Each structure stands twice: as structure tokens, then as C-alpha cells.
mmCIF file with all atom_site columns, C-alpha atoms in Angstrom:
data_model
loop_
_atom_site.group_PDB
_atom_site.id
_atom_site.type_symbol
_atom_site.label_atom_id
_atom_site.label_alt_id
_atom_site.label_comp_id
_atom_site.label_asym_id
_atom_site.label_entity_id
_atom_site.label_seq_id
_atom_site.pdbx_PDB_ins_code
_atom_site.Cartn_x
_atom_site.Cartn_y
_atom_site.Cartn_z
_atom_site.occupancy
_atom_site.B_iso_or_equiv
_atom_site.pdbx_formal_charge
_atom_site.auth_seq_id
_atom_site.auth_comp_id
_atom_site.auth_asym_id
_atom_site.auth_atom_id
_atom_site.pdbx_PDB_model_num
ATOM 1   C CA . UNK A 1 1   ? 5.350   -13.986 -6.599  1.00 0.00 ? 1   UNK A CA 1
ATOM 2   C CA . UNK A 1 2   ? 7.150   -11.697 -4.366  1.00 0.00 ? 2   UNK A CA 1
ATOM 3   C CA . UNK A 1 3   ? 7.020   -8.420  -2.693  1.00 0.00 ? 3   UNK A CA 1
ATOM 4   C CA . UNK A 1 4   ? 9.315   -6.548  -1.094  1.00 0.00 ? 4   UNK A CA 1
ATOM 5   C CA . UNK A 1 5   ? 7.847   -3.061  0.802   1.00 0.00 ? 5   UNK A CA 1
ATOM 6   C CA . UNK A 1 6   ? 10.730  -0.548  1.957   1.00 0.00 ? 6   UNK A CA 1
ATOM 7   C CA . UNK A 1 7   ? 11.300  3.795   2.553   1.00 0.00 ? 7   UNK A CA 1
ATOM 8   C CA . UNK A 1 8   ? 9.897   3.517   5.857   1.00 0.00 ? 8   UNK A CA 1
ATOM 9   C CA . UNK A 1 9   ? 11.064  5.255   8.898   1.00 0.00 ? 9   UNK A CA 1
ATOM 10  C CA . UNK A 1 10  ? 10.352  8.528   11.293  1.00 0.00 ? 10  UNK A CA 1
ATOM 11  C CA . UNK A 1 11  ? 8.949   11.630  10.164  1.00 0.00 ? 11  UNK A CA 1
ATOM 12  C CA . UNK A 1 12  ? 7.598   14.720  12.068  1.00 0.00 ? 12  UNK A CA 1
ATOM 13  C CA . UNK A 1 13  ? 3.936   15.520  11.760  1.00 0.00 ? 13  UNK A CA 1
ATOM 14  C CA . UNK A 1 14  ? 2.869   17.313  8.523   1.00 0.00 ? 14  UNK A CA 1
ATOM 15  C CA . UNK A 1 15  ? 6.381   15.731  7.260   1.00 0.00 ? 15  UNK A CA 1
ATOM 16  C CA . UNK A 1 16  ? 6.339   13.345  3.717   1.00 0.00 ? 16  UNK A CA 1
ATOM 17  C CA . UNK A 1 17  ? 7.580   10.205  3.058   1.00 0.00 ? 17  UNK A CA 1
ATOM 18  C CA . UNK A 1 18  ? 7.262   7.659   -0.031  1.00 0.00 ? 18  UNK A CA 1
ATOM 19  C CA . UNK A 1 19  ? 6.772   4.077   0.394   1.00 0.00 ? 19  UNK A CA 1
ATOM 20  C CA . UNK A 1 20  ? 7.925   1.662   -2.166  1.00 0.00 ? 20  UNK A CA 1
ATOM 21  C CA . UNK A 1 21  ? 6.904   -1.992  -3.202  1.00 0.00 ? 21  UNK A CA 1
ATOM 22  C CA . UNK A 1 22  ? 9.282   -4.330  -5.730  1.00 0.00 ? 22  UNK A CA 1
ATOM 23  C CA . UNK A 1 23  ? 7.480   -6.851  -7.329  1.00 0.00 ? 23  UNK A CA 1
ATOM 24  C CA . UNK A 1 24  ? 8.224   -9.991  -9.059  1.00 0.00 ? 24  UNK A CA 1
ATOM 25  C CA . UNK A 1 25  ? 7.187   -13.146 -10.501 1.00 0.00 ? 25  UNK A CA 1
ATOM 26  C CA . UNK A 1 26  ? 3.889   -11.384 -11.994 1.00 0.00 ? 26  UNK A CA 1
ATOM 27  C CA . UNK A 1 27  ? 2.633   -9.179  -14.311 1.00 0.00 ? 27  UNK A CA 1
ATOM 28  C CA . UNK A 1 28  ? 1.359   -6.206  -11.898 1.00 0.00 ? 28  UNK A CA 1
ATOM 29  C CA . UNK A 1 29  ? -1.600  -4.920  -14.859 1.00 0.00 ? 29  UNK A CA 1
ATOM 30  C CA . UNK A 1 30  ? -3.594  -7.980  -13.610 1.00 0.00 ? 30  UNK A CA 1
ATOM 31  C CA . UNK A 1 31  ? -3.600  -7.826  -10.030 1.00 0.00 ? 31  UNK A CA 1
ATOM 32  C CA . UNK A 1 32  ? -5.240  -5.863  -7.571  1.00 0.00 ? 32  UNK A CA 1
ATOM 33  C CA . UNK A 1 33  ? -2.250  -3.580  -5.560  1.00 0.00 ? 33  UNK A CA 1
ATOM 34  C CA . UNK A 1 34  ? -3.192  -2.696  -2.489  1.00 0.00 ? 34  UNK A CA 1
ATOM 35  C CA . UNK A 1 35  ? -0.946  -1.187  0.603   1.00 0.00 ? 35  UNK A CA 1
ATOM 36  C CA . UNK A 1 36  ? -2.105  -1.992  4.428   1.00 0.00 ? 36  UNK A CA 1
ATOM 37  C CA . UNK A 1 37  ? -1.326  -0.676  7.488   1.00 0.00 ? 37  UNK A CA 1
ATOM 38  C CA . UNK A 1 38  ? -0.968  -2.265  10.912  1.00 0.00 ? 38  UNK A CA 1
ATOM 39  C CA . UNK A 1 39  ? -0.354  -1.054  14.620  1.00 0.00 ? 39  UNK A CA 1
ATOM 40  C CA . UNK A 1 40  ? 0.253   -3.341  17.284  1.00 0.00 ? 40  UNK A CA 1
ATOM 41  C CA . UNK A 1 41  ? -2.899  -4.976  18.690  1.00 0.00 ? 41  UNK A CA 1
ATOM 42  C CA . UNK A 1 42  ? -4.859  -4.428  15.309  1.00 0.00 ? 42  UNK A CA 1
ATOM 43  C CA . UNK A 1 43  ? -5.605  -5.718  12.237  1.00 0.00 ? 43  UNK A CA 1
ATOM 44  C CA . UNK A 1 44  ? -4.439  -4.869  9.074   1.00 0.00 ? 44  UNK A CA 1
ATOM 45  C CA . UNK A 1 45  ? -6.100  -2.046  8.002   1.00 0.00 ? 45  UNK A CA 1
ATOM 46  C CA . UNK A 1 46  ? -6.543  -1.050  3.739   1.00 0.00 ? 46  UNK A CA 1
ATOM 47  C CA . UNK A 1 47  ? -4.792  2.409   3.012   1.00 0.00 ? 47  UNK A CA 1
ATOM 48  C CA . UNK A 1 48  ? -4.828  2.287   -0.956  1.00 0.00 ? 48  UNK A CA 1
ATOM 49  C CA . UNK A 1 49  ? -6.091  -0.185  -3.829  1.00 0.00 ? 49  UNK A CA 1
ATOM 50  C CA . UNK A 1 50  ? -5.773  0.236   -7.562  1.00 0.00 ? 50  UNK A CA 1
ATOM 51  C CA . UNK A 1 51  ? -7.727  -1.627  -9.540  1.00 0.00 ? 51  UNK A CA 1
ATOM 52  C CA . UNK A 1 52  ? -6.698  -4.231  -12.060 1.00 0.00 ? 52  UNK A CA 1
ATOM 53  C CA . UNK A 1 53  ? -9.597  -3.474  -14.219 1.00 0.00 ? 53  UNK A CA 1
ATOM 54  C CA . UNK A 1 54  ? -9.298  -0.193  -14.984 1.00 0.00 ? 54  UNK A CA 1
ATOM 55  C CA . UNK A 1 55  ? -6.295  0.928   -13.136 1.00 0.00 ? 55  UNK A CA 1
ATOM 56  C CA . UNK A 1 56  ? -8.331  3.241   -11.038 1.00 0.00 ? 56  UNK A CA 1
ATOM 57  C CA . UNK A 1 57  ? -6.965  3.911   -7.468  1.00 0.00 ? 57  UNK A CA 1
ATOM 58  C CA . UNK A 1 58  ? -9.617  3.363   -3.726  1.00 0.00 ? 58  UNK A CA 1
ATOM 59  C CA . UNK A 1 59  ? -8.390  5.206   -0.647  1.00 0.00 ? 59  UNK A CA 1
ATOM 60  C CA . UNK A 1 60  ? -9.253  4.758   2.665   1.00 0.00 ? 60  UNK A CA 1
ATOM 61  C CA . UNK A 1 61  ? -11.687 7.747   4.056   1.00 0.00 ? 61  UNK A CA 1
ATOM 62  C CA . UNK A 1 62  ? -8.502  8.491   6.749   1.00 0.00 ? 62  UNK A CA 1
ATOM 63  C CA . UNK A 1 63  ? -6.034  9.573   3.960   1.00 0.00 ? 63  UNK A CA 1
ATOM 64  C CA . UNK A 1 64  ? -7.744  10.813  1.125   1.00 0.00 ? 64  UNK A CA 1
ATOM 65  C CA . UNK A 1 65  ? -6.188  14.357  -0.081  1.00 0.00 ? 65  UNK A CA 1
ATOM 66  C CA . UNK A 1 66  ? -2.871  13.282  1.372   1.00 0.00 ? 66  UNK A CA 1
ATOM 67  C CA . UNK A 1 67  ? -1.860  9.821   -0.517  1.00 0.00 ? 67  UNK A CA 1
ATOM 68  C CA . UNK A 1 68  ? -0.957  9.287   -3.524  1.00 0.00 ? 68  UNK A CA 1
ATOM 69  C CA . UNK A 1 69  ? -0.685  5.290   -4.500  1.00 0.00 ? 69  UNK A CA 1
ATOM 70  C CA . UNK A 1 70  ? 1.034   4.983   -8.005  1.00 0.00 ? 70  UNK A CA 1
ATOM 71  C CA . UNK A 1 71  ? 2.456   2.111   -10.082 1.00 0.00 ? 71  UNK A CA 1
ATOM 72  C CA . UNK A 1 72  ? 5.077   1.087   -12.719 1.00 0.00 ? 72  UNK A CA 1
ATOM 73  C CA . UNK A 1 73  ? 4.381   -1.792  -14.263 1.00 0.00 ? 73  UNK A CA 1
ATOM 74  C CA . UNK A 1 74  ? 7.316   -1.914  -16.792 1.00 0.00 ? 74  UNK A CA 1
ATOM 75  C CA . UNK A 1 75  ? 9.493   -1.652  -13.395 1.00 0.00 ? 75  UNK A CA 1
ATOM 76  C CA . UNK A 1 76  ? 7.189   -3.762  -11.245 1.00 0.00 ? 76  UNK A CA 1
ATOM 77  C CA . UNK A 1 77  ? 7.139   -1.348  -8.714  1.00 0.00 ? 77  UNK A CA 1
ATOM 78  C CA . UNK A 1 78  ? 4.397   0.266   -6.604  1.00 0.00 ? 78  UNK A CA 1
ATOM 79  C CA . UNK A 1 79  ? 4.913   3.422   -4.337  1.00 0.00 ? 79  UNK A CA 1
ATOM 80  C CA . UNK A 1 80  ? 2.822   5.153   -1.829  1.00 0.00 ? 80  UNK A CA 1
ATOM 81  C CA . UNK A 1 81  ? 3.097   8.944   -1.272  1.00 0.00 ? 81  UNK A CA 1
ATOM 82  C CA . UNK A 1 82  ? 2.080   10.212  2.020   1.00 0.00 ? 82  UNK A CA 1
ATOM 83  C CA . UNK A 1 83  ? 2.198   13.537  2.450   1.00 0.00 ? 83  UNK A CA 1
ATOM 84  C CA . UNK A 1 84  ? 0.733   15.841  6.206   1.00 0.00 ? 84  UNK A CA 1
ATOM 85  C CA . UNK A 1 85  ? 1.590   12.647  7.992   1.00 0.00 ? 85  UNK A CA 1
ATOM 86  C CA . UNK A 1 86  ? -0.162  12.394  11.296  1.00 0.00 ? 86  UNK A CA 1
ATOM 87  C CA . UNK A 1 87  ? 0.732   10.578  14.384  1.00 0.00 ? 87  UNK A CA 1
ATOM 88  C CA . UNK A 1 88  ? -2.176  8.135   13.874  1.00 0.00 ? 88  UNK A CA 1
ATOM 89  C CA . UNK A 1 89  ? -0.206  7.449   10.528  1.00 0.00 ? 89  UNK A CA 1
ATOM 90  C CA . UNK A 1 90  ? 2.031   5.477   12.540  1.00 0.00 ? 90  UNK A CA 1
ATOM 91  C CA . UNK A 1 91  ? 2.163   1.682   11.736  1.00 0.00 ? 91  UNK A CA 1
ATOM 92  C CA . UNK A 1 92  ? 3.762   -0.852  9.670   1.00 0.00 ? 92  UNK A CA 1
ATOM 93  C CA . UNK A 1 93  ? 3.338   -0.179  6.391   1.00 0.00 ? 93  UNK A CA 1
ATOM 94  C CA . UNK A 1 94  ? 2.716   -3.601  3.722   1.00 0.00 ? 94  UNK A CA 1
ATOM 95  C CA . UNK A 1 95  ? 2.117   -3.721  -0.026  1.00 0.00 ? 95  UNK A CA 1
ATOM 96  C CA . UNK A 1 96  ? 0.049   -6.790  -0.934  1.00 0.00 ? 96  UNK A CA 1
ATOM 97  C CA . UNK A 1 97  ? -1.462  -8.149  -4.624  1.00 0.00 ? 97  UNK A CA 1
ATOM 98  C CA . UNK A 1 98  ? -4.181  -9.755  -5.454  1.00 0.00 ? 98  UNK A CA 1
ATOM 99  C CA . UNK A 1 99  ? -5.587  -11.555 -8.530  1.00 0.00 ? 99  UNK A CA 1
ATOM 100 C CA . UNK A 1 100 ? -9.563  -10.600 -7.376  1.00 0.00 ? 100 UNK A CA 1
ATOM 101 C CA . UNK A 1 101 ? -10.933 -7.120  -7.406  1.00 0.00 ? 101 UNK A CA 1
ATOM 102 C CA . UNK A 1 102 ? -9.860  -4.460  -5.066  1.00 0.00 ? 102 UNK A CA 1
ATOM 103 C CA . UNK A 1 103 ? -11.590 -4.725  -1.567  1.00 0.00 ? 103 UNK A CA 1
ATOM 104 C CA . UNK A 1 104 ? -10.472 -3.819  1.867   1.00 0.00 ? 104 UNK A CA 1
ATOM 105 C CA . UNK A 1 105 ? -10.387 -7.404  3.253   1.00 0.00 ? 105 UNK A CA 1
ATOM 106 C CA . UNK A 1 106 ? -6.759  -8.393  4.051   1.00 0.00 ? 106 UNK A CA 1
ATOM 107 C CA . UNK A 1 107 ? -8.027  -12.402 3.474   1.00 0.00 ? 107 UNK A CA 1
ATOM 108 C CA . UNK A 1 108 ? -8.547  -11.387 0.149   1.00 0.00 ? 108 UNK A CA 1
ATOM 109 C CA . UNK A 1 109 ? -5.227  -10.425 -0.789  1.00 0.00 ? 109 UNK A CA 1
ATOM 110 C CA . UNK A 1 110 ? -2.526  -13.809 -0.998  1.00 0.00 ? 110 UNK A CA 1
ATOM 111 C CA . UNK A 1 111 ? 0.280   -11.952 -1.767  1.00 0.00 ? 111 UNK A CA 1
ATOM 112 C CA . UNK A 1 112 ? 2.596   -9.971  0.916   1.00 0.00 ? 112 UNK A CA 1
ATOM 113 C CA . UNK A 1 113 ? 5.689   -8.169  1.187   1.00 0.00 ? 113 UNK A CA 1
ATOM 114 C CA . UNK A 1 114 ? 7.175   -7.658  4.556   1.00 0.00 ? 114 UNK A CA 1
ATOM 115 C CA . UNK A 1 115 ? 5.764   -4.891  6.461   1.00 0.00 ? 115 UNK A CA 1
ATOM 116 C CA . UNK A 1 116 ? 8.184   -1.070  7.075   1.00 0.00 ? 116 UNK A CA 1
ATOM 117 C CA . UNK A 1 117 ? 7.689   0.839   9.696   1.00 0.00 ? 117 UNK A CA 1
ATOM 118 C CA . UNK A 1 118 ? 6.054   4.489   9.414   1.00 0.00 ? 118 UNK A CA 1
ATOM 119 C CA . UNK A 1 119 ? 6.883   6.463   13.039  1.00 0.00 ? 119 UNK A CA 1
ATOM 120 C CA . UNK A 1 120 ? 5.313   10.142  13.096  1.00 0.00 ? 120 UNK A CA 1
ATOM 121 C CA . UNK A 1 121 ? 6.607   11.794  15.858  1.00 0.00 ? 121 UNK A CA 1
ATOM 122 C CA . UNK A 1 122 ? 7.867   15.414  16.901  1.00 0.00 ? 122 UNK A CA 1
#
């Protein structure tokens, strides 16, 4: 199983930017996606989650009404839309897979792809 997270980099405030995950080695319909975000001297915090039930997508409180987490399984990738980025958007961004049910506990999730860097700065 691997992931590979990319389509970071620096934005201005109320600026866009789309993350992407490439997947392999699974079948994405039966795994929990999530993305996480870190800043230095935290822990990873949970940003998005679809479901592997039912498909259905869980957003943290912080960016609800401004991303958009998608998938395509037949190309095994995930994005993230972020769109009136805010400084306190700034971290490294990391998809992550799961074989449980969606939750907001990093432990949970055994799968990783290296993290990319979201900067929003004027």
C-alpha cells in the first residue's frame, strides 16, 4: 500500500489550491480516506474523511464550506480542494487510508503518504 500526497505550496489568503493523493496497492472503495494536517509542535490534526461504507465525506468544523475532499477510485487518486485559504490553513498537508471506519484519530489510520506543505501568506 502506498501513498503519495503532492500540489502543495504558497498561496495568499482567500487564494485556492488542490491537494492530490496517488494510491496504490489497494482498492480505495474499501478504505477509509482521510487527509491530516500538521504544524510544527502539534499533532496531526483530521481535515476530511470519506467513508468506505457509504462513500459519504466528514469535515473538520474549521473547514467546512471551503473543502471539498473527492475521490477516483478507477484512478486511485484522492484530491482535496481548499478554497478561502486562511493563514491558520498553514501546515503539512498528508493523505492517509484506513481499512476501519472514518474517525479523527491519526492511530487509527496505518497507511501514510508523505506530508506537502500548505503556506498561506500575503
Amino acid at each position: 500500500v502506498q501513498l503519495q500526497a503532492s500540489g502543495g505550496g504558497l498561496v495568499q489568503p482567500g487564494g485556492s489550491l488542490r491537494l492530490s493523493c496517488a494510491t496504490s496497492g489497494f482498492e480505495m472503495d474499501r478504505y477509509a480516506i482521510a487527509w491530516f494536517r500538521q504544524v510544527p509542535g502539534k499533532g496531526r490534526e483530521g481535515v476530511s474523511c470519506r467513508s468506505r461504507r457509504d462513500g459519504s465525506t466528514f469535515y473538520t468544523d474549521s473547514v467546512k464550506g471551503r473543502f471539498t475532499a473527492s475521490t477516483e477510485n478507477n484512478e486511485n487518486m484522492a484530491y482535496l480542494q481548499m478554497n478561502s485559504l486562511k493563514p491558520e490553513d498553514t501546515a503539512v498537508y498528508f493523505c492517509a487510508a484506513a481499512r476501519g471506519l472514518c474517525t479523527w484519530n491519526p492511530e487509527d489510520f496505518r497507511y501514510w503518504g508523505q506530508g506537502t506543505l500548505v503556506t498561506v501568506s500575503s
